[in-house]
Short mmCIF file of C-alpha atoms and ligand atoms in Angstrom, two decimals:
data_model
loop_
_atom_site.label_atom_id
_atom_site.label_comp_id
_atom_site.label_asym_id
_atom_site.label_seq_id
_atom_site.Cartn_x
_atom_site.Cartn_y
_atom_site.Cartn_z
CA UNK A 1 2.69 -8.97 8.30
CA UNK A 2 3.25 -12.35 6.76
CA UNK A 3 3.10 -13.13 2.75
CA UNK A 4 -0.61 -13.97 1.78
CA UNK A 5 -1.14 -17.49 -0.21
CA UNK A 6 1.28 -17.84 -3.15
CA UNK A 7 -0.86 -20.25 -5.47
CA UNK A 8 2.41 -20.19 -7.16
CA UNK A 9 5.84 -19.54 -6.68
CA UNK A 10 7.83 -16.80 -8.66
CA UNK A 11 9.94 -20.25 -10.18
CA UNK A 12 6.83 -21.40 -11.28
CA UNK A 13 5.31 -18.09 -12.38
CA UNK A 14 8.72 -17.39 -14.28
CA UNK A 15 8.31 -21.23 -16.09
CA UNK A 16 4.74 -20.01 -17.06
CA UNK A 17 5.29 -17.03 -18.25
CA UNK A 18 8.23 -17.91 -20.28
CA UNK A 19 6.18 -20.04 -22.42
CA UNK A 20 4.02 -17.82 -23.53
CA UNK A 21 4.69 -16.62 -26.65
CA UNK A 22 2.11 -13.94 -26.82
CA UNK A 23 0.48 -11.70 -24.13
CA UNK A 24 -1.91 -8.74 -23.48
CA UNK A 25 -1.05 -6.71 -19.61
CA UNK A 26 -3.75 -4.78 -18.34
CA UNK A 27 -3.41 -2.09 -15.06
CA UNK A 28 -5.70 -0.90 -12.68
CA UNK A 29 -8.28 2.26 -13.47
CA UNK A 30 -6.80 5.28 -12.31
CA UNK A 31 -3.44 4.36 -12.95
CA UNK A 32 -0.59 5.22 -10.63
CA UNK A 33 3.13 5.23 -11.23
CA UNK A 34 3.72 1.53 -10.01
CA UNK A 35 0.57 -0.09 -12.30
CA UNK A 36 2.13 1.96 -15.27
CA UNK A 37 5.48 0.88 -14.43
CA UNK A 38 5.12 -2.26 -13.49
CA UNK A 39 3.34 -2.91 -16.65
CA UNK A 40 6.07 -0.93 -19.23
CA UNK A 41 8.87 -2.94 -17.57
CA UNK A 42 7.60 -6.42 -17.92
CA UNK A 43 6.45 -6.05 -21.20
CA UNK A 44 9.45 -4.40 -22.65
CA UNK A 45 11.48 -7.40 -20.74
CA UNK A 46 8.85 -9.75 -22.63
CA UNK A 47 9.48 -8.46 -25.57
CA UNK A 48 12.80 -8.56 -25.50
CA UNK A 49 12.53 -12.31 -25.25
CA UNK A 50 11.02 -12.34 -28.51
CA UNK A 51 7.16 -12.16 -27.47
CA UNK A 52 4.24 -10.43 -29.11
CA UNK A 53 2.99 -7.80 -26.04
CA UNK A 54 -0.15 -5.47 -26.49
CA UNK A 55 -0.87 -3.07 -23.25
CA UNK A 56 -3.67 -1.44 -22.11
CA UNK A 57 -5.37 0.81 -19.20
CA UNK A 58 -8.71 1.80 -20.00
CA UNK A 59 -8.13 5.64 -18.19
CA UNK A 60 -6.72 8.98 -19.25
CA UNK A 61 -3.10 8.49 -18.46
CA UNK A 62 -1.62 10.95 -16.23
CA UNK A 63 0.44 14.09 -17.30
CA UNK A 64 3.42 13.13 -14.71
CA UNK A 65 3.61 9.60 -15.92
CA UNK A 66 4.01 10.29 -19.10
CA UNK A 67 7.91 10.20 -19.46
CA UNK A 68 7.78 6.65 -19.15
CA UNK A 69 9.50 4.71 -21.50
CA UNK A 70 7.19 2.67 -23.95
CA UNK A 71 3.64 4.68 -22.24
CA UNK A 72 2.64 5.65 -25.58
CA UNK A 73 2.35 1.83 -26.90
CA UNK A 74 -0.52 1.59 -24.17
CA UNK A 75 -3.89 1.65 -26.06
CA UNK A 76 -6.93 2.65 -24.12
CA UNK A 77 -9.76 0.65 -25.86
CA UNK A 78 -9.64 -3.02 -25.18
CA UNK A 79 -10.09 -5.23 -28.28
CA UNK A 80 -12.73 -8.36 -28.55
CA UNK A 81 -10.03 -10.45 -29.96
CA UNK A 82 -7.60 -10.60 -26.81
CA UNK A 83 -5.07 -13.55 -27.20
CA UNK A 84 -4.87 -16.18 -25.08
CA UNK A 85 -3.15 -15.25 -22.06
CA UNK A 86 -3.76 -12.46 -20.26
CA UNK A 87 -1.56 -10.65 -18.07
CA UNK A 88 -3.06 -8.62 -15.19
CA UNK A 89 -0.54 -5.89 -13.11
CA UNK A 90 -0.95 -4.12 -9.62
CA UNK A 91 -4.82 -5.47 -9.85
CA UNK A 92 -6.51 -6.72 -6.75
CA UNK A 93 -9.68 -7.50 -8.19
CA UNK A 94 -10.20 -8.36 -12.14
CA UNK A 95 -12.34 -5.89 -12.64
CA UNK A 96 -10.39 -3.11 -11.47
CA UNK A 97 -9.19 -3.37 -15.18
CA UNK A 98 -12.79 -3.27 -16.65
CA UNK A 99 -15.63 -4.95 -16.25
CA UNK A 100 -16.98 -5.93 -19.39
CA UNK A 101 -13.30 -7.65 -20.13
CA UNK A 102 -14.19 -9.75 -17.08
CA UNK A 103 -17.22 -10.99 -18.25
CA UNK A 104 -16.89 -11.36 -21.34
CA UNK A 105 -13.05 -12.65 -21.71
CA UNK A 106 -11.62 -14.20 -18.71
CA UNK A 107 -13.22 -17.03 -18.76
CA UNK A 108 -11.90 -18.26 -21.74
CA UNK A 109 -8.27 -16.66 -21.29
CA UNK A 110 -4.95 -17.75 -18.88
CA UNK A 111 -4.79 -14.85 -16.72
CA UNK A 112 -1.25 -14.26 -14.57
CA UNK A 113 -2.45 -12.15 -11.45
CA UNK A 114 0.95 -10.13 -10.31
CA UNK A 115 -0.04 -7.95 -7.41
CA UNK A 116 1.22 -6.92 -3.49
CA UNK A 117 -2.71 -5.88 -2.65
CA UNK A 118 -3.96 -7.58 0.65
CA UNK A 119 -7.33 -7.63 -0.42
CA UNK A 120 -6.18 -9.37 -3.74
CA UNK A 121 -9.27 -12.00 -4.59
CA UNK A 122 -6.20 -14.73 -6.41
CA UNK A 123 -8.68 -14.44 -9.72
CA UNK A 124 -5.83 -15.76 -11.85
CA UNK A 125 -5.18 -19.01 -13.55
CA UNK A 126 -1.75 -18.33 -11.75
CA UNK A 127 -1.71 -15.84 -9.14
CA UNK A 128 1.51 -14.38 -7.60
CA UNK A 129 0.73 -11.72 -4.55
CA UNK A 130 3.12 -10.98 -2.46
CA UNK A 131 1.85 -8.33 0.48
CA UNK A 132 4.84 -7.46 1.45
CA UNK A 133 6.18 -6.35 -1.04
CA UNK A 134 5.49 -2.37 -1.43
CA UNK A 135 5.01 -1.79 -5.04
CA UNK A 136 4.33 -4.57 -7.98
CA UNK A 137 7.76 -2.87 -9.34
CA UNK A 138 9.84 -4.79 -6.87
CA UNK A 139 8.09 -8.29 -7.78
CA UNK A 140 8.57 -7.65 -11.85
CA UNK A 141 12.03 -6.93 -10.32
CA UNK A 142 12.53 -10.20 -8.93
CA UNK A 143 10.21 -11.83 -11.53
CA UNK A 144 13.09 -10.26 -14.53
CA UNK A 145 16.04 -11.64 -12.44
CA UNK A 146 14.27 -14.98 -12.68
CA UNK A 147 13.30 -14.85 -16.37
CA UNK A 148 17.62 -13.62 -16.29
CA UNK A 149 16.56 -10.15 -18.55
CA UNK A 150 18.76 -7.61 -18.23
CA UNK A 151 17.77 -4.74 -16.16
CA UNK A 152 18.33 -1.85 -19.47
CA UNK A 153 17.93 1.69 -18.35
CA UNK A 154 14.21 1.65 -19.96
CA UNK A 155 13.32 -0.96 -17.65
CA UNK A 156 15.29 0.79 -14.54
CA UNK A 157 13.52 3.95 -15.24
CA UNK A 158 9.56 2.08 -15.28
CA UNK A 159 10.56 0.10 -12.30
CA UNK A 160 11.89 3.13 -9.87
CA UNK A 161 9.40 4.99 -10.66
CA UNK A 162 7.01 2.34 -9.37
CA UNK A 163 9.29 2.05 -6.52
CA UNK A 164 8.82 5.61 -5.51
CA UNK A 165 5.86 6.68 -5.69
CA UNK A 166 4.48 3.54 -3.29
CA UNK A 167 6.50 4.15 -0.91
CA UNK A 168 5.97 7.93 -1.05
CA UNK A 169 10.16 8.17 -2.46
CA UNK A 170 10.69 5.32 0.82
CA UNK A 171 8.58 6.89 3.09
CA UNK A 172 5.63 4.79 3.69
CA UNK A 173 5.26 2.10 6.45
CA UNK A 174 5.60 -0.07 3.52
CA UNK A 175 8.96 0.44 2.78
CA UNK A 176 11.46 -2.47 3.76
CA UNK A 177 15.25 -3.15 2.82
CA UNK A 178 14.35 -4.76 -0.21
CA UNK A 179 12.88 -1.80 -1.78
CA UNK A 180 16.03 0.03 -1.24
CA UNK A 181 18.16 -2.70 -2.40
CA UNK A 182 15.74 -3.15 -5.68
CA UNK A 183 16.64 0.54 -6.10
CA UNK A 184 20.12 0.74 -5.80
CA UNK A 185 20.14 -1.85 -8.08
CA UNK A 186 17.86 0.36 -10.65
CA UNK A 187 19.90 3.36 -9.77
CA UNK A 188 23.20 1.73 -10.98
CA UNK A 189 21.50 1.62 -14.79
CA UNK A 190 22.38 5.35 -14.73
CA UNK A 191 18.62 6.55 -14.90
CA UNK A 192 18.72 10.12 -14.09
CA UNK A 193 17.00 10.67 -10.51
CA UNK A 194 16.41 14.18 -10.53
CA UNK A 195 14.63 14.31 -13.22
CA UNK A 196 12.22 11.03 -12.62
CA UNK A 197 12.08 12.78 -8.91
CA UNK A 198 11.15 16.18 -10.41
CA UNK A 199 8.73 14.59 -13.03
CA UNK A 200 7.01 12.89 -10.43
CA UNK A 201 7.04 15.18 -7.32
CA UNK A 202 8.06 18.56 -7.61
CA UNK A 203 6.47 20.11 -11.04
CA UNK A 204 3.20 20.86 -11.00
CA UNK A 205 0.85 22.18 -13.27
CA UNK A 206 -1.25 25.83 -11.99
CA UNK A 207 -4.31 23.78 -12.28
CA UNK A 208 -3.29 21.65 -10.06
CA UNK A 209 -2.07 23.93 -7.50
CA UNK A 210 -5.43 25.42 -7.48
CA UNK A 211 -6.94 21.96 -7.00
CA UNK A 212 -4.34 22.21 -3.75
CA UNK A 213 -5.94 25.13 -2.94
CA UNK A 214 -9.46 24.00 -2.83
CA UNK A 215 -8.98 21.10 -1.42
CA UNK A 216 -6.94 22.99 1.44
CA UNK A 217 -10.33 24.95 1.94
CA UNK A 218 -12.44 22.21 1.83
CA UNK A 219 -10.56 20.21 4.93
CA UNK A 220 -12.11 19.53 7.88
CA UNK A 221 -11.71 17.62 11.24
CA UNK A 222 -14.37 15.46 12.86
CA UNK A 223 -14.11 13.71 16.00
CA UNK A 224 -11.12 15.59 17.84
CA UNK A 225 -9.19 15.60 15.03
CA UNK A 226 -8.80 12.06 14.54
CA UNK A 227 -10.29 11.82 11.19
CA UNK A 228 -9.84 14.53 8.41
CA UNK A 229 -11.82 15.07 5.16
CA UNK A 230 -11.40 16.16 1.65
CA UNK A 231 -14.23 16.87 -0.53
CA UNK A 232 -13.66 17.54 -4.20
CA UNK A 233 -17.10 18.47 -6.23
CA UNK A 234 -17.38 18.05 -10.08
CA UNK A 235 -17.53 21.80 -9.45
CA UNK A 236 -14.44 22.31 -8.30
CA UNK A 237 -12.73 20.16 -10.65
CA UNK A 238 -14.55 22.50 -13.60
CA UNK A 239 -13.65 25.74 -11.55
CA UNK A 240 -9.75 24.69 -11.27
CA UNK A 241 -9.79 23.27 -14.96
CA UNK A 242 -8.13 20.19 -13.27
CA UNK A 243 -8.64 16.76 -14.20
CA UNK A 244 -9.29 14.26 -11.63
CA UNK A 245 -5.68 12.42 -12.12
CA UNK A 246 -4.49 15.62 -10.72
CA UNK A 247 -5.80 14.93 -6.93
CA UNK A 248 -2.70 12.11 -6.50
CA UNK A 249 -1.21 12.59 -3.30
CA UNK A 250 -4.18 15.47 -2.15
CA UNK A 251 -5.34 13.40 0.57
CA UNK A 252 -1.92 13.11 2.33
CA UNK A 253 -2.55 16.91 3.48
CA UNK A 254 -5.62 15.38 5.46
CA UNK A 255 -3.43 12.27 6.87
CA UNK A 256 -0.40 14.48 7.43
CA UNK A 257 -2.30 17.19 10.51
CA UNK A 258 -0.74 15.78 13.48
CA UNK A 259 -3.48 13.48 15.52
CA UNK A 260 -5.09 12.57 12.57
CA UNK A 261 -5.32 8.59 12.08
CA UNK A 262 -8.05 8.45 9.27
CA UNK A 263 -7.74 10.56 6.63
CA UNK A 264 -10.06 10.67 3.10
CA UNK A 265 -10.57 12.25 0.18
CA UNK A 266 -13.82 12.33 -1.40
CA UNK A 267 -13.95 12.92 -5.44
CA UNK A 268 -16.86 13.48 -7.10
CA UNK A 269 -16.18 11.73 -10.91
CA UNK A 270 -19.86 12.10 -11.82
CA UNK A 271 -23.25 12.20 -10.19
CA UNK A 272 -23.73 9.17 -8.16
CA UNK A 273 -19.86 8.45 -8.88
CA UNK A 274 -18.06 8.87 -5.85
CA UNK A 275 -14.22 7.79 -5.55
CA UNK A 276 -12.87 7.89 -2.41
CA UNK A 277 -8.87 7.33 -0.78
CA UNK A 278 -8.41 6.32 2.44
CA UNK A 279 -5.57 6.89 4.62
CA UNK A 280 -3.96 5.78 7.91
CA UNK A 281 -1.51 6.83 9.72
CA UNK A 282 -0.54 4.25 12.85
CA UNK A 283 -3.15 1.43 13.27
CA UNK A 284 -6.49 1.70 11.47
CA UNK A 285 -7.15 -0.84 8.59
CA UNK A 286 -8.26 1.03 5.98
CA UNK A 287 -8.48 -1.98 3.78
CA UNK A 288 -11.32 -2.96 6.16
CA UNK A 289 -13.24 -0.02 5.61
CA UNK A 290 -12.86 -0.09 1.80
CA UNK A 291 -13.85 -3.35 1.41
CA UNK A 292 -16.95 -2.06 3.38
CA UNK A 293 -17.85 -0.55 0.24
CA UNK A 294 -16.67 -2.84 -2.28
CA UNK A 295 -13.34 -1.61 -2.35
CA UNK A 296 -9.48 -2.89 -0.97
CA UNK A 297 -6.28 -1.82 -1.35
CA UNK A 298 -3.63 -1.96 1.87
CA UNK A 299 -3.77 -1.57 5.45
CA UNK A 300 -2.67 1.93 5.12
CA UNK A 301 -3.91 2.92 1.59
CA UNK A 302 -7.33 2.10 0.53
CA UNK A 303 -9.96 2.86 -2.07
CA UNK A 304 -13.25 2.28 -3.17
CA UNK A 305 -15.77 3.81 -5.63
CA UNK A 306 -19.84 4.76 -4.16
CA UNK A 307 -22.64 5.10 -6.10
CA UNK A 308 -24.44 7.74 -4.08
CA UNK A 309 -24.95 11.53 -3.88
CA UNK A 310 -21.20 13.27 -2.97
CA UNK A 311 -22.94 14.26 0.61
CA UNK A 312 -24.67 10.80 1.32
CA UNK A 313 -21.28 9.18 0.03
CA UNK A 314 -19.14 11.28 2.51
CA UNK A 315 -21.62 10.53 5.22
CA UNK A 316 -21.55 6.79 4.47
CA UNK A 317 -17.47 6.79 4.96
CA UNK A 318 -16.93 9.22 7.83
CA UNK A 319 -19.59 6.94 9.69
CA UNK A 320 -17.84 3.54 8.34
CA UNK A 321 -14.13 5.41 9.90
CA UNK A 322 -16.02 6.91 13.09
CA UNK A 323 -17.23 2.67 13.41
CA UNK A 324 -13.70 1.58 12.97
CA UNK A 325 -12.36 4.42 15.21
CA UNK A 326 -14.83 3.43 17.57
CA UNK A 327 -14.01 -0.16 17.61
CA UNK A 328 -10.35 0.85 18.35
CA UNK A 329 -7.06 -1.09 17.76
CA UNK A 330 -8.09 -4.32 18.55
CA UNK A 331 -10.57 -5.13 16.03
P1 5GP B 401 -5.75 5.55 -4.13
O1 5GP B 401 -6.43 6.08 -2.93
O2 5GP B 401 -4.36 6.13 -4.25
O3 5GP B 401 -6.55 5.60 -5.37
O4 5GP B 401 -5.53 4.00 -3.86
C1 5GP B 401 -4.92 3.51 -2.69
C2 5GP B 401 -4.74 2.01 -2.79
O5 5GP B 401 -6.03 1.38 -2.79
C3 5GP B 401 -4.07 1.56 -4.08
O6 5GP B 401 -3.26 0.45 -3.77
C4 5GP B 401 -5.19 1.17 -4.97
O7 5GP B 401 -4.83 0.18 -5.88
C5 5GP B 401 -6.26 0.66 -3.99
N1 5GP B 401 -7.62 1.00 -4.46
C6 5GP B 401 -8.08 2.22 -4.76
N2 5GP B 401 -9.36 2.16 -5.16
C7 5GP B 401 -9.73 0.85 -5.12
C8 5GP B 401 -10.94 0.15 -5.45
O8 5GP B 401 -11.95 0.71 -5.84
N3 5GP B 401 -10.91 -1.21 -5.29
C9 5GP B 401 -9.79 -1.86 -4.84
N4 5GP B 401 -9.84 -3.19 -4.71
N5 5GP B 401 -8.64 -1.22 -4.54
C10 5GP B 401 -8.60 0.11 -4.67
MN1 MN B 402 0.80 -0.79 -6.24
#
C-alpha cells in the first residue's frame, strides 16, 4: 500500500512545529495505547524544548494505560480558551476528539493533523499521514529525530507502548521493519519490557475476565463461519461490573476462529449508542464498511459508532459485512 497525500513533509512539519511556542494535543475518544502515547511523547519532547503543552482526551482513561509517564497531566474537560495552535494525535477525523471543539474552535486555531489512518479526512492546517506507518508512535519517532530531542526513557516508554499495542506486540499485517527498528531503538533507553508487556497484556482485572467470559458466550458464526459476532449489552457490562475500556482486544477472539475473515464486536455504550470494531483477517476492507456508517480506521481495523437499537445496529453491520463478503476480493 502506497503513502496517502503528505500535504506536508515531516521537514516541513518539524519547521512548523518548532515555532510554536505554545500548544494544546488532543487524542481520539476511546483512547488506545498509541493515541495516549503518541500524545505523552511529543509533548514531553515539546516541552523539553521550552514550550507551554496542555493535553487532553475527553474519555475515562484506561486502567492498563495508566503507567504512562506524564498520563496524569491529561485533563479531560476541554477549555474555551484553547491557544492558538492545536495539535491533533492518532485522529482521522477532527471530531473523533469532540465535536463541539470542532465547531466551535478549529476554525479559528492552526491545527497539526499527525495520523497513519487511511480514512484520515487531511482536516489540518498542516496535515502529516503517513498509512504506512503502523502506529502514530513511529511518526512522533521520526518527527523527534527531526526536531533532534533526545529519545529519554519517558519518551521510550510512551512511544513502545504505542508501538505494541498496534501491531498486536508486531503481530499485525501492519507491522514492517521500521517498527522493529523504531523499537530497538526505544528498547536501548533501558525501559523495562516485561513490565510495559505485563501492564499491557497479561494482567487483567476479574471484571474483565468475566467480560471475556460473556463475550465468549455471546459469539456466534454466520455465513459458514466467515463472519463472527460479539455482542456486549449495557447489561452485561452492569452484570460483569466492567467498564467499556475493558473490551480492548475482545473482538480478536471472533477474528482469531480459523475461517473467519470478518470479525465484530458490537458494544452497547447507551441506548441508541452502538460502538462497533471491525476486524479482518486476509482481504476484506473493513475501512470500507466503517465508513459505511460514518466511521474509518484501517484496512484491517475499523470502527464506527450507530445510533440505533443494539439488535437493529448488529443487523445493519452483519448485512453491510455479508455485502462486502458478497462482493468478494475484488471490490
Ligand atoms: P477499535 O475497534 O480498536 O476501536 O478501532 C480500530 C481502528 O479504527 C482504530 O485505528 C481506530 O482509531 C479506528 N476507529 C474506531 N472507531 C472509529 C470511528 O468511529 N471513526 C473513525 N474514523 N475511526 C474509528
Ligand atoms: Mn493508531
Amino acid at each position: 500500500m502506497g503513502s496517502k497525500t503528505r500535504a506536508n513533509t515531516l521537514k516541513q512539519f518539524a519547521l512548523n512545529i518548532r515555532e510554536v511556542p505554545e500548544a494544546a494535543l488532543f487524542s481520539h475518544v476511546s483512547p488506545d495505547g498509541d493515541c495516549l502515547g503518541s500524545m505523552l511523547a511529543l509533548g514531553i519532547a515539546l516541552e523539553s524544548m521550552g514550550k507551554k503543552v496542555s493535553y487532553y482526551n475527553t474519555s475515562p482513561l484506561p486502567d492498563n494505560l495508566k503507567f504512562l509517564p506524564g498520563i496524569e497531566r491529561i485533563s479531560r474537560s476541554i477549555p474555551e480558551d484553547l491557544p492558538a495552535n492545536l495539535i491533533f494525535i492518532d485522529c482521522a477525523e477532527a471530531d473523533r476528539v469532540d465535536s463541539h471543539l470542532v465547531n466551535n474552535c478549529l476554525p479559528t486555531r492552526t491545527i497539526f493533523n499527525i495520523d497513519h489512518h487511511i480514512s484520515n479526512t487531511l482536516y489540518g492546517t498542516y496535515n502529516y499521514v503517513d498509512v504506512t506507518a503502523a502506529a502514530t508512535g513511529e511518526i512522533i519517532y521520526s518527527l523527534l529525530r527531526e526536531l533532534k530531542i533526545s529519545i529519554t526513557k519517558e519518551i521510550a516508554i510512551n512511544l513502545y507502548t504505542a508501538i505494541i499495542t498496534d501491531t498486536g506486540r508486531f503481530s499485525y499485517s501492519n507491522t514492517t521493519a521500521k517498527s522493529f527498528k523504531i523499537a530497538a531503538e526505544l528498547v536501548k533507553t533501558g525501559i523495562d519490557l516485561v513490565a510495559i508487556n505485563n501492564i499491557l497484556f497479561e494482567r487483567k482485572s476479574l471484571a474483565q475476565i468475566r467480560l471475556l467470559h460473556k463475550a465468549l458466550s455471546n459469539l456466534v458464526l454466520l455465513k459458514d463461519g466467515s463472519i463472527a459476532v460479539i455482542v456486549l449489552s449495557k447489561e452485561d457490562f452492569a452484570e460483569t461490573s466492567a467498564e467499556e475500556n475493558l473490551s480492548e482486544g475482545l473482538v480478536n477472539y471472533a477474528r482469531n476462529i480459523e475461517d473467519v475473515e470478518a470479525a465484530v464486536l458490537l458494544k452497547e455504550l447507551d441506548n441508541d449508542e452502538i460502538k462497533v470494531s471491525l476486524r479482518s483477517n486476509s482481504w476484506l476492507d473493513v475501512n470500507k464498511v466503517a465508513s459505511k456508517f460514518g466511521g474509518g480506521g484501517h484496512i484491517r481495523a475499523a470502527g464506527c459508532t450507530i445510533n440505533l437499537p443494539l439488535s437493529e445496529a448488529t443487523q445493519s453491520v452483519v448485512l453491510a459485512l455479508e455485502e462486502a463478503l458478497k462482493h468478494g476480493r475484488n471490490n
